[in-house]
Amino acid sequence: MITTAPDDKKRPRGVYTNKKKPTGTRIYLTPSALNSRPQYAVLWTSPPAWRPKCPRTQCSRWIVSAAADPLKREGQRSTPDATLARITAKTGLVPYKDAVSQRPKPYPPCVERFLNQSRRAMSLKTLLLLAAAHLALADSSHALFYKVVDRETAQRIASIKGLAAAGNDTPVFNDQGFWFSHFTVGASSDLEILIDTGSSDAILNPGIYKPSPGSVNANRRFRISYATTNPDGSGTLTASGNVYQDVITQLAANLSVAKQTLGDIQDPTSPPTFPRDGLIGYASQQGSALRGSPFINSLCDQGALSACRFGLALRPDKTGALYYGTVAADAFTGPLTTVPLTQGEWAVQGDVTVDGRPVQRGASIITDSGTTVVFGPTRHVAAVFAQAGVQAVPTSSGIAGYYNCSAAPAMGFSFGGANFDILPEALAFARSGDNCTAAVHGSDAFGDNWLVGQAFFQGRYIDHNVDDGTMGFADLK
């Protein structure tokens, strides 16, 4: 389930130098984007021109190996220069001549050319700055965009999330939104695909997929059936289609998998499709209906990432970023609280809190970026509501909660002793005058598990470390 860590896994984390931070793409929706193809503005800072032009699967790892070695472990000093010493202490990088004497293993020709040219043309200080910046750039980040959708579309996407409830109840979930990013799949360009850490496969809506010349038909079909999380607690999605292998590229990050397993829906039922163009899963291979490697695992297996991990930074202002291969320490405040996975990706153990005090200890918590709200066992949600002063209202699927919008309760989760409350603007899932509907719902559809979705993700940096089998949590700046 957890992929093998690369052999340079323990090298120091990169930092940005000379203010050459690769800001990536940030996409802002306009009000006219509601229920239509979004209008957006794109801001992009290109990588510096000196970035080595050779296969990133080799260079990103080997250049770092050639230029880096932990100073504390070796007890070395690279130069008395004060500025260089500060950089060295922060990055752990040492000059090439020291590193190569410790690691005589030959490097690929493209790396040798880069290092040789750098040695001739630059001082050691400049080379060190260059190596640190390259290390940072090798850990790609790119932006997501948050699309507000209408109720019908929200119901369609909710149906893939595996939530089942008996009967019908009055809808209390509205104005729901989901996180997307831009991909190319095969010959289909600039697709808007939902980012989902609760599933494993890349699946495209009918008529979206156009095979590239290198496409491979797996000559087998898939069939998916999911229970629903529609606001009325009913509905199913069943779809089938063909399995292919084709190139998938994350556009802003410029990360590609040449032969990624994907599903092309051809026979949908009601509700017919995912919102926009499809869905891409970031959970483990065990959950794959296509019997293929998830996109993130494929990137790791081919050596495209410096570490097999990704981070989500989703903000209440409907902007966000997805970071590959690194921990974006400049995006959050305080330490990153790290906890081990329990039953699978991405499930951890933590406490459910009100005003920072535990109401349920040792809860099983499944995080899912593709779920809009937070679901918990009915009896535990009732206890949380009672402690928080939230009015609990029975529904056919469990309980919903209502509170005065001007006095939002502090409900959240604690991991490793660090408490994280759901932000007030994220907790208010719906408003009617002074009355707010809580984005926390009681349902026994998941047994004793909590399903923690976007209401908790907003305002958080959440690290997903496949290498170590851990998750990390921190508040965004």
XYZ file of C-alpha atoms in Angstrom:
477
model
C 0.000 0.000 0.000
C 2.829 2.414 0.856
C 5.378 2.858 -1.927
C 9.080 2.421 -1.239
C 10.865 5.615 -0.313
C 13.595 6.858 -2.666
C 17.116 6.269 -1.439
C 17.737 9.992 -1.019
C 14.660 10.392 1.137
C 16.540 11.730 4.155
C 18.250 14.619 2.396
C 17.476 18.095 3.731
C 14.307 19.830 2.656
C 14.834 22.586 0.104
C 14.273 26.244 0.770
C 13.754 29.145 -1.567
C 16.653 31.542 -2.029
C 17.128 34.986 -3.590
C 13.333 35.373 -3.383
C 12.948 33.144 -6.464
C 9.947 31.359 -4.998
C 8.033 29.388 -7.675
C 4.589 30.718 -6.887
C 2.894 28.488 -9.444
C -0.573 29.195 -10.763
C -3.350 30.755 -8.732
C -6.796 30.793 -10.266
C -9.553 33.107 -9.074
C -13.195 32.565 -9.947
C -15.508 35.459 -10.729
C -19.190 35.604 -9.691
C -20.186 34.869 -13.273
C -18.544 31.464 -12.917
C -21.468 30.152 -10.868
C -23.178 27.321 -12.747
C -21.148 28.017 -15.877
C -17.715 27.478 -17.317
C -15.518 29.483 -14.942
C -13.934 32.771 -15.901
C -10.554 33.095 -14.230
C -7.260 34.942 -14.185
C -3.961 33.095 -14.169
C -0.766 34.348 -12.536
C 2.412 32.365 -13.169
C 6.043 32.815 -12.195
C 8.200 30.769 -14.551
C 11.171 28.740 -13.285
C 14.512 30.479 -13.830
C 16.157 29.910 -17.197
C 19.065 28.082 -15.595
C 16.986 25.096 -14.629
C 18.825 22.045 -16.065
C 17.353 20.730 -19.277
C 17.587 16.993 -18.746
C 15.151 14.314 -17.562
C 13.720 15.416 -14.213
C 13.429 11.770 -13.196
C 17.239 11.756 -13.069
C 18.304 15.324 -12.479
C 16.028 16.320 -9.639
C 17.369 13.514 -7.508
C 20.959 13.277 -8.722
C 21.828 16.969 -8.665
C 20.573 17.120 -5.109
C 22.617 14.033 -4.237
C 25.707 15.565 -5.809
C 25.302 18.889 -4.033
C 23.847 17.883 -0.677
C 24.980 16.177 2.480
C 23.780 16.748 6.055
C 26.430 18.879 7.750
C 25.431 17.991 11.279
C 25.960 14.299 10.654
C 29.351 14.817 9.009
C 30.451 17.647 11.332
C 31.797 19.671 8.391
C 31.940 23.350 7.556
C 31.810 24.392 3.928
C 33.090 27.988 4.176
C 33.661 30.666 6.796
C 31.511 33.089 4.829
C 28.686 34.115 7.183
C 25.972 34.256 4.557
C 26.957 30.915 3.111
C 27.083 29.409 6.594
C 23.505 30.474 7.253
C 22.328 28.939 3.998
C 24.276 25.776 4.691
C 22.788 25.415 8.150
C 19.311 25.871 6.728
C 19.562 23.588 3.717
C 22.271 21.094 4.638
C 23.888 21.630 1.241
C 27.679 21.474 0.832
C 29.809 22.355 -2.200
C 30.099 19.844 -5.006
C 33.776 19.119 -4.382
C 33.024 17.934 -0.812
C 29.968 15.931 -1.773
C 31.652 14.129 -4.660
C 34.548 13.061 -2.456
C 32.053 11.446 -0.103
C 29.897 9.924 -2.846
C 32.103 8.770 -5.731
C 29.194 7.115 -7.514
C 29.040 8.366 -11.153
C 26.237 10.708 -12.125
C 24.180 10.773 -15.336
C 25.823 12.778 -18.159
C 23.269 15.594 -17.953
C 24.075 16.080 -14.266
C 27.826 16.028 -14.871
C 27.439 18.696 -17.570
C 25.363 20.861 -15.246
C 27.799 20.553 -12.363
C 30.912 21.022 -14.484
C 29.517 24.131 -16.139
C 28.451 25.461 -12.755
C 31.913 24.918 -11.247
C 33.623 26.783 -14.069
C 31.187 29.667 -14.282
C 30.180 30.257 -10.678
C 31.636 30.710 -7.255
C 30.911 28.138 -4.583
C 28.505 30.576 -2.957
C 26.556 31.015 -6.186
C 26.559 27.277 -6.806
C 25.164 26.673 -3.350
C 22.386 29.178 -3.883
C 21.671 27.562 -7.234
C 21.496 24.061 -5.777
C 19.174 25.181 -2.985
C 16.837 26.899 -5.415
C 16.877 23.898 -7.734
C 16.000 21.632 -4.835
C 13.016 23.829 -4.062
C 11.900 23.955 -7.690
C 12.179 20.200 -8.026
C 9.373 19.916 -5.485
C 6.587 21.200 -7.678
C 3.513 23.012 -6.468
C 0.494 24.162 -8.371
C -2.807 25.777 -7.662
C -6.286 24.358 -7.356
C -9.449 26.251 -7.984
C -12.664 26.005 -6.010
C -15.839 25.803 -8.051
C -19.207 26.661 -6.538
C -21.843 24.435 -8.073
C -25.622 24.231 -8.002
C -27.547 21.723 -5.922
C -28.045 19.242 -8.774
C -24.328 19.125 -9.526
C -23.532 18.863 -5.823
C -25.843 15.888 -5.575
C -24.131 14.194 -8.505
C -20.657 14.528 -7.053
C -21.858 13.575 -3.604
C -23.053 10.251 -4.973
C -19.504 9.018 -5.473
C -18.502 9.395 -1.849
C -19.836 6.138 -0.427
C -22.370 7.547 2.036
C -25.706 5.738 2.364
C -28.728 6.797 4.376
C -32.218 5.384 4.658
C -35.272 7.226 3.392
C -35.563 10.866 2.447
C -35.142 14.038 4.465
C -35.376 17.742 3.803
C -32.178 18.955 2.122
C -30.017 21.060 4.429
C -26.831 21.047 2.310
C -26.676 23.731 -0.356
C -24.258 25.906 -2.285
C -21.709 23.115 -2.143
C -18.326 23.333 -3.846
C -15.469 21.020 -4.803
C -11.766 21.391 -5.539
C -10.470 21.005 -9.072
C -7.209 21.330 -10.975
C -6.187 21.446 -14.633
C -4.927 18.291 -16.378
C -4.390 16.925 -19.842
C -5.370 13.308 -20.380
C -4.294 11.680 -23.619
C -5.206 14.126 -26.378
C -7.803 15.872 -24.195
C -6.373 19.207 -23.104
C -6.997 21.539 -20.155
C -9.500 19.373 -18.351
C -10.978 20.457 -15.018
C -10.717 17.403 -12.781
C -11.796 17.033 -9.181
C -9.020 16.327 -6.642
C -10.185 13.514 -4.359
C -8.147 11.960 -1.552
C -11.031 9.609 -0.783
C -10.769 7.503 -3.945
C -7.976 6.020 -6.043
C -8.807 6.139 -9.747
C -8.729 8.626 -12.590
C -12.159 8.501 -14.232
C -13.431 10.764 -17.011
C -16.990 11.649 -17.927
C -18.532 10.369 -21.186
C -17.159 12.003 -24.314
C -14.229 13.685 -22.552
C -11.417 11.219 -23.221
C -9.550 11.443 -26.523
C -6.795 8.825 -26.816
C -3.282 9.945 -27.651
C -1.214 8.070 -30.275
C 0.433 6.159 -27.416
C -2.815 5.129 -25.749
C -3.158 1.474 -24.741
C -6.573 -0.170 -24.522
C -6.455 -2.596 -21.567
C -9.203 -4.659 -23.238
C -11.224 -4.854 -20.070
C -14.149 -2.974 -18.615
C -14.840 -1.502 -15.225
C -18.033 -0.973 -13.312
C -18.411 1.402 -10.358
C -21.303 1.721 -7.944
C -21.378 4.217 -5.103
C -23.901 5.067 -2.464
C -24.850 8.706 -2.213
C -24.304 11.707 0.011
C -26.977 13.817 -1.626
C -28.637 16.345 0.676
C -31.802 14.218 0.672
C -29.820 11.088 1.547
C -30.845 9.098 -1.524
C -29.573 8.202 -4.968
C -26.821 6.083 -6.433
C -24.235 6.359 -9.164
C -23.482 3.350 -11.300
C -21.283 3.653 -14.357
C -19.189 1.394 -16.527
C -16.715 1.829 -19.318
C -13.343 0.880 -20.756
C -9.956 0.883 -19.062
C -7.028 2.579 -20.835
C -3.460 3.552 -20.174
C -2.463 6.988 -21.401
C -0.426 10.043 -20.467
C -1.837 12.256 -17.711
C -0.196 15.614 -17.023
C -0.788 17.989 -14.150
C -0.525 21.200 -16.128
C 0.762 23.864 -13.740
C 3.204 21.472 -12.055
C 4.259 19.944 -15.397
C 4.227 16.465 -13.881
C 3.342 13.582 -16.195
C 2.727 9.860 -15.998
C 3.189 8.243 -19.397
C 1.012 5.166 -18.870
C -1.504 6.048 -16.197
C -4.472 3.717 -15.795
C -7.750 5.562 -16.335
C -11.418 4.846 -16.801
C -13.531 6.212 -19.641
C -17.207 6.205 -18.615
C -19.406 5.023 -21.452
C -22.544 3.730 -19.758
C -23.577 6.064 -16.946
C -26.830 5.880 -15.029
C -28.451 8.570 -12.922
C -26.852 10.812 -11.735
C -24.903 10.605 -14.962
C -21.528 12.222 -14.409
C -19.017 13.835 -12.119
C -18.998 17.636 -12.155
C -16.822 19.165 -14.820
C -14.646 16.636 -16.647
C -13.946 13.875 -14.138
C -12.204 12.858 -10.953
C -8.672 11.845 -9.991
C -8.056 9.889 -6.806
C -5.097 10.227 -4.431
C -5.874 7.321 -2.107
C -4.136 3.938 -2.082
C -4.119 1.289 -4.777
C -6.171 -0.998 -2.558
C -9.210 1.114 -3.347
C -8.741 1.037 -7.122
C -11.692 -0.264 -9.114
C -9.456 -0.166 -12.209
C -6.763 -2.360 -10.611
C -4.169 0.288 -11.407
C -1.709 2.513 -9.597
C -3.112 5.898 -8.491
C -1.633 9.005 -10.109
C 0.396 10.036 -7.040
C 1.885 6.537 -6.685
C 2.760 6.473 -10.376
C 4.625 9.767 -10.011
C 6.560 8.321 -7.094
C 7.320 5.017 -8.820
C 8.877 6.778 -11.825
C 11.022 9.011 -9.610
C 9.323 12.265 -10.579
C 9.105 13.475 -6.965
C 11.924 14.078 -4.538
C 9.759 12.507 -1.816
C 6.543 10.540 -2.162
C 4.193 12.997 -0.518
C 1.766 15.782 -1.350
C 0.224 18.631 0.600
C -3.112 20.367 0.278
C -3.468 24.013 1.288
C -7.112 25.006 0.871
C -8.265 28.457 1.920
C -11.702 29.807 2.827
C -11.329 32.476 0.103
C -11.683 29.674 -2.479
C -8.054 29.631 -3.538
C -5.672 26.825 -2.752
C -2.601 24.894 -3.762
C -1.467 21.300 -4.078
C 2.216 20.709 -3.347
C 4.063 17.660 -4.664
C 7.168 16.084 -3.170
C 7.754 18.555 -0.348
C 6.433 20.204 2.786
C 5.611 23.831 1.950
C 6.749 25.239 5.302
C 6.270 28.807 4.093
C 2.538 28.186 3.674
C 1.660 27.507 7.326
C 2.328 28.742 10.835
C 3.766 26.783 13.726
C 4.984 23.203 13.563
C 3.531 20.498 11.348
C 1.811 18.042 13.689
C 2.496 14.558 12.308
C 0.515 11.418 13.144
C 0.732 7.869 11.736
C -1.892 6.395 9.455
C -4.104 3.747 10.992
C -6.443 1.688 8.842
C -5.325 3.077 5.503
C -4.927 6.194 3.390
C -5.846 8.667 4.620
C -7.104 7.608 8.048
C -5.657 8.644 11.419
C -6.597 8.610 15.084
C -7.460 11.782 16.974
C -9.803 13.427 19.448
C -13.049 15.221 18.640
C -13.107 18.511 20.534
C -15.347 21.389 21.597
C -13.590 24.522 22.839
C -10.342 22.571 22.621
C -11.518 19.919 25.099
C -12.032 16.278 24.025
C -15.590 15.030 23.677
C -14.524 11.763 22.041
C -10.995 10.426 22.507
C -9.206 8.129 20.079
C -11.697 8.600 17.259
C -11.079 6.939 13.895
C -10.870 9.807 11.385
C -10.908 9.378 7.610
C -9.934 12.547 5.742
C -11.386 13.114 2.296
C -10.920 16.219 0.145
C -13.807 15.077 -2.076
C -16.400 15.266 0.710
C -17.824 18.701 1.393
C -18.778 18.326 5.065
C -17.946 16.318 8.185
C -19.834 13.139 9.045
C -19.591 11.399 12.396
C -21.369 8.593 14.276
C -24.752 9.895 15.374
C -24.224 9.372 19.109
C -20.865 11.161 19.065
C -22.143 14.051 16.949
C -25.066 14.411 19.382
C -22.572 14.683 22.251
C -20.561 17.291 20.334
C -23.694 19.318 19.584
C -24.809 19.171 23.229
C -21.404 20.346 24.458
C -21.209 23.103 21.831
C -24.749 24.400 22.320
C -25.822 23.386 18.821
C -29.464 22.421 18.300
C -29.679 18.817 17.058
C -32.504 18.068 14.639
C -33.273 14.445 13.671
C -33.262 13.543 9.983
C -33.949 10.265 8.232
C -30.187 9.722 7.917
C -29.115 10.883 11.399
C -29.000 14.399 12.839
C -28.274 17.902 11.584
C -27.195 20.865 13.695
C -28.281 24.505 13.830
C -26.807 27.469 15.696
C -26.835 31.263 15.840
C -24.491 32.529 13.130
C -23.143 35.278 15.388
C -21.979 32.743 17.997
C -20.233 29.998 16.028
C -19.191 27.111 18.286
C -15.582 25.907 18.403
C -15.741 22.342 17.102
C -12.729 20.542 15.748
C -10.198 17.742 16.005
C -6.999 17.238 17.950
C -3.974 15.328 16.652
C -0.853 14.661 18.670
C -1.891 17.225 21.276
C -2.502 20.029 18.743
C -6.090 21.216 18.339
C -7.584 22.416 15.039
C -11.040 23.983 15.089
C -13.242 24.145 12.013
C -13.118 27.774 10.868
C -16.379 29.681 11.505
C -16.793 30.487 7.800
C -16.359 26.797 6.934
C -18.592 25.552 9.765
C -21.531 27.564 8.422
C -22.566 25.275 5.598
C -25.818 27.172 4.983
C -27.323 30.403 6.305
C -30.893 31.606 6.717
C -30.968 34.956 8.464
C -29.262 34.489 11.825
C -29.558 30.693 11.669
C -26.645 28.618 10.426
C -26.598 24.948 9.458
C -23.484 23.226 10.771
C -21.199 21.484 8.297
C -21.155 18.558 10.721
C -23.746 15.832 10.287
C -24.541 12.753 12.335
C -24.763 9.526 10.313
C -24.056 5.894 11.088
C -23.291 5.084 7.456
C -19.581 4.783 8.325
C -19.897 2.793 11.513
C -17.671 4.307 14.206
C -15.588 6.324 11.734
C -15.612 10.066 11.167
C -15.453 11.204 7.538
C -13.760 14.593 7.597
C -14.097 16.657 4.459
C -13.596 20.168 3.163
C -15.172 21.950 6.120
C -12.113 20.890 8.117
C -9.622 21.180 5.224
C -10.293 24.902 4.764
C -7.629 27.004 6.434
C -5.355 23.989 6.889
C -2.170 22.668 5.402
C -2.526 18.879 5.297
C 0.504 16.798 4.387
C 0.025 13.290 2.964
C 3.266 11.322 3.295
C 3.190 8.044 1.384
C 6.855 7.362 2.190
C 6.412 7.313 5.953
C 2.714 6.474 6.180
C 1.869 9.677 8.052
C -0.290 12.774 7.817
C 0.629 16.254 9.017
C -1.629 19.133 10.050
C -0.978 22.861 10.455
C -2.884 26.135 10.189
C -2.312 28.189 7.056
C -0.805 31.656 7.315
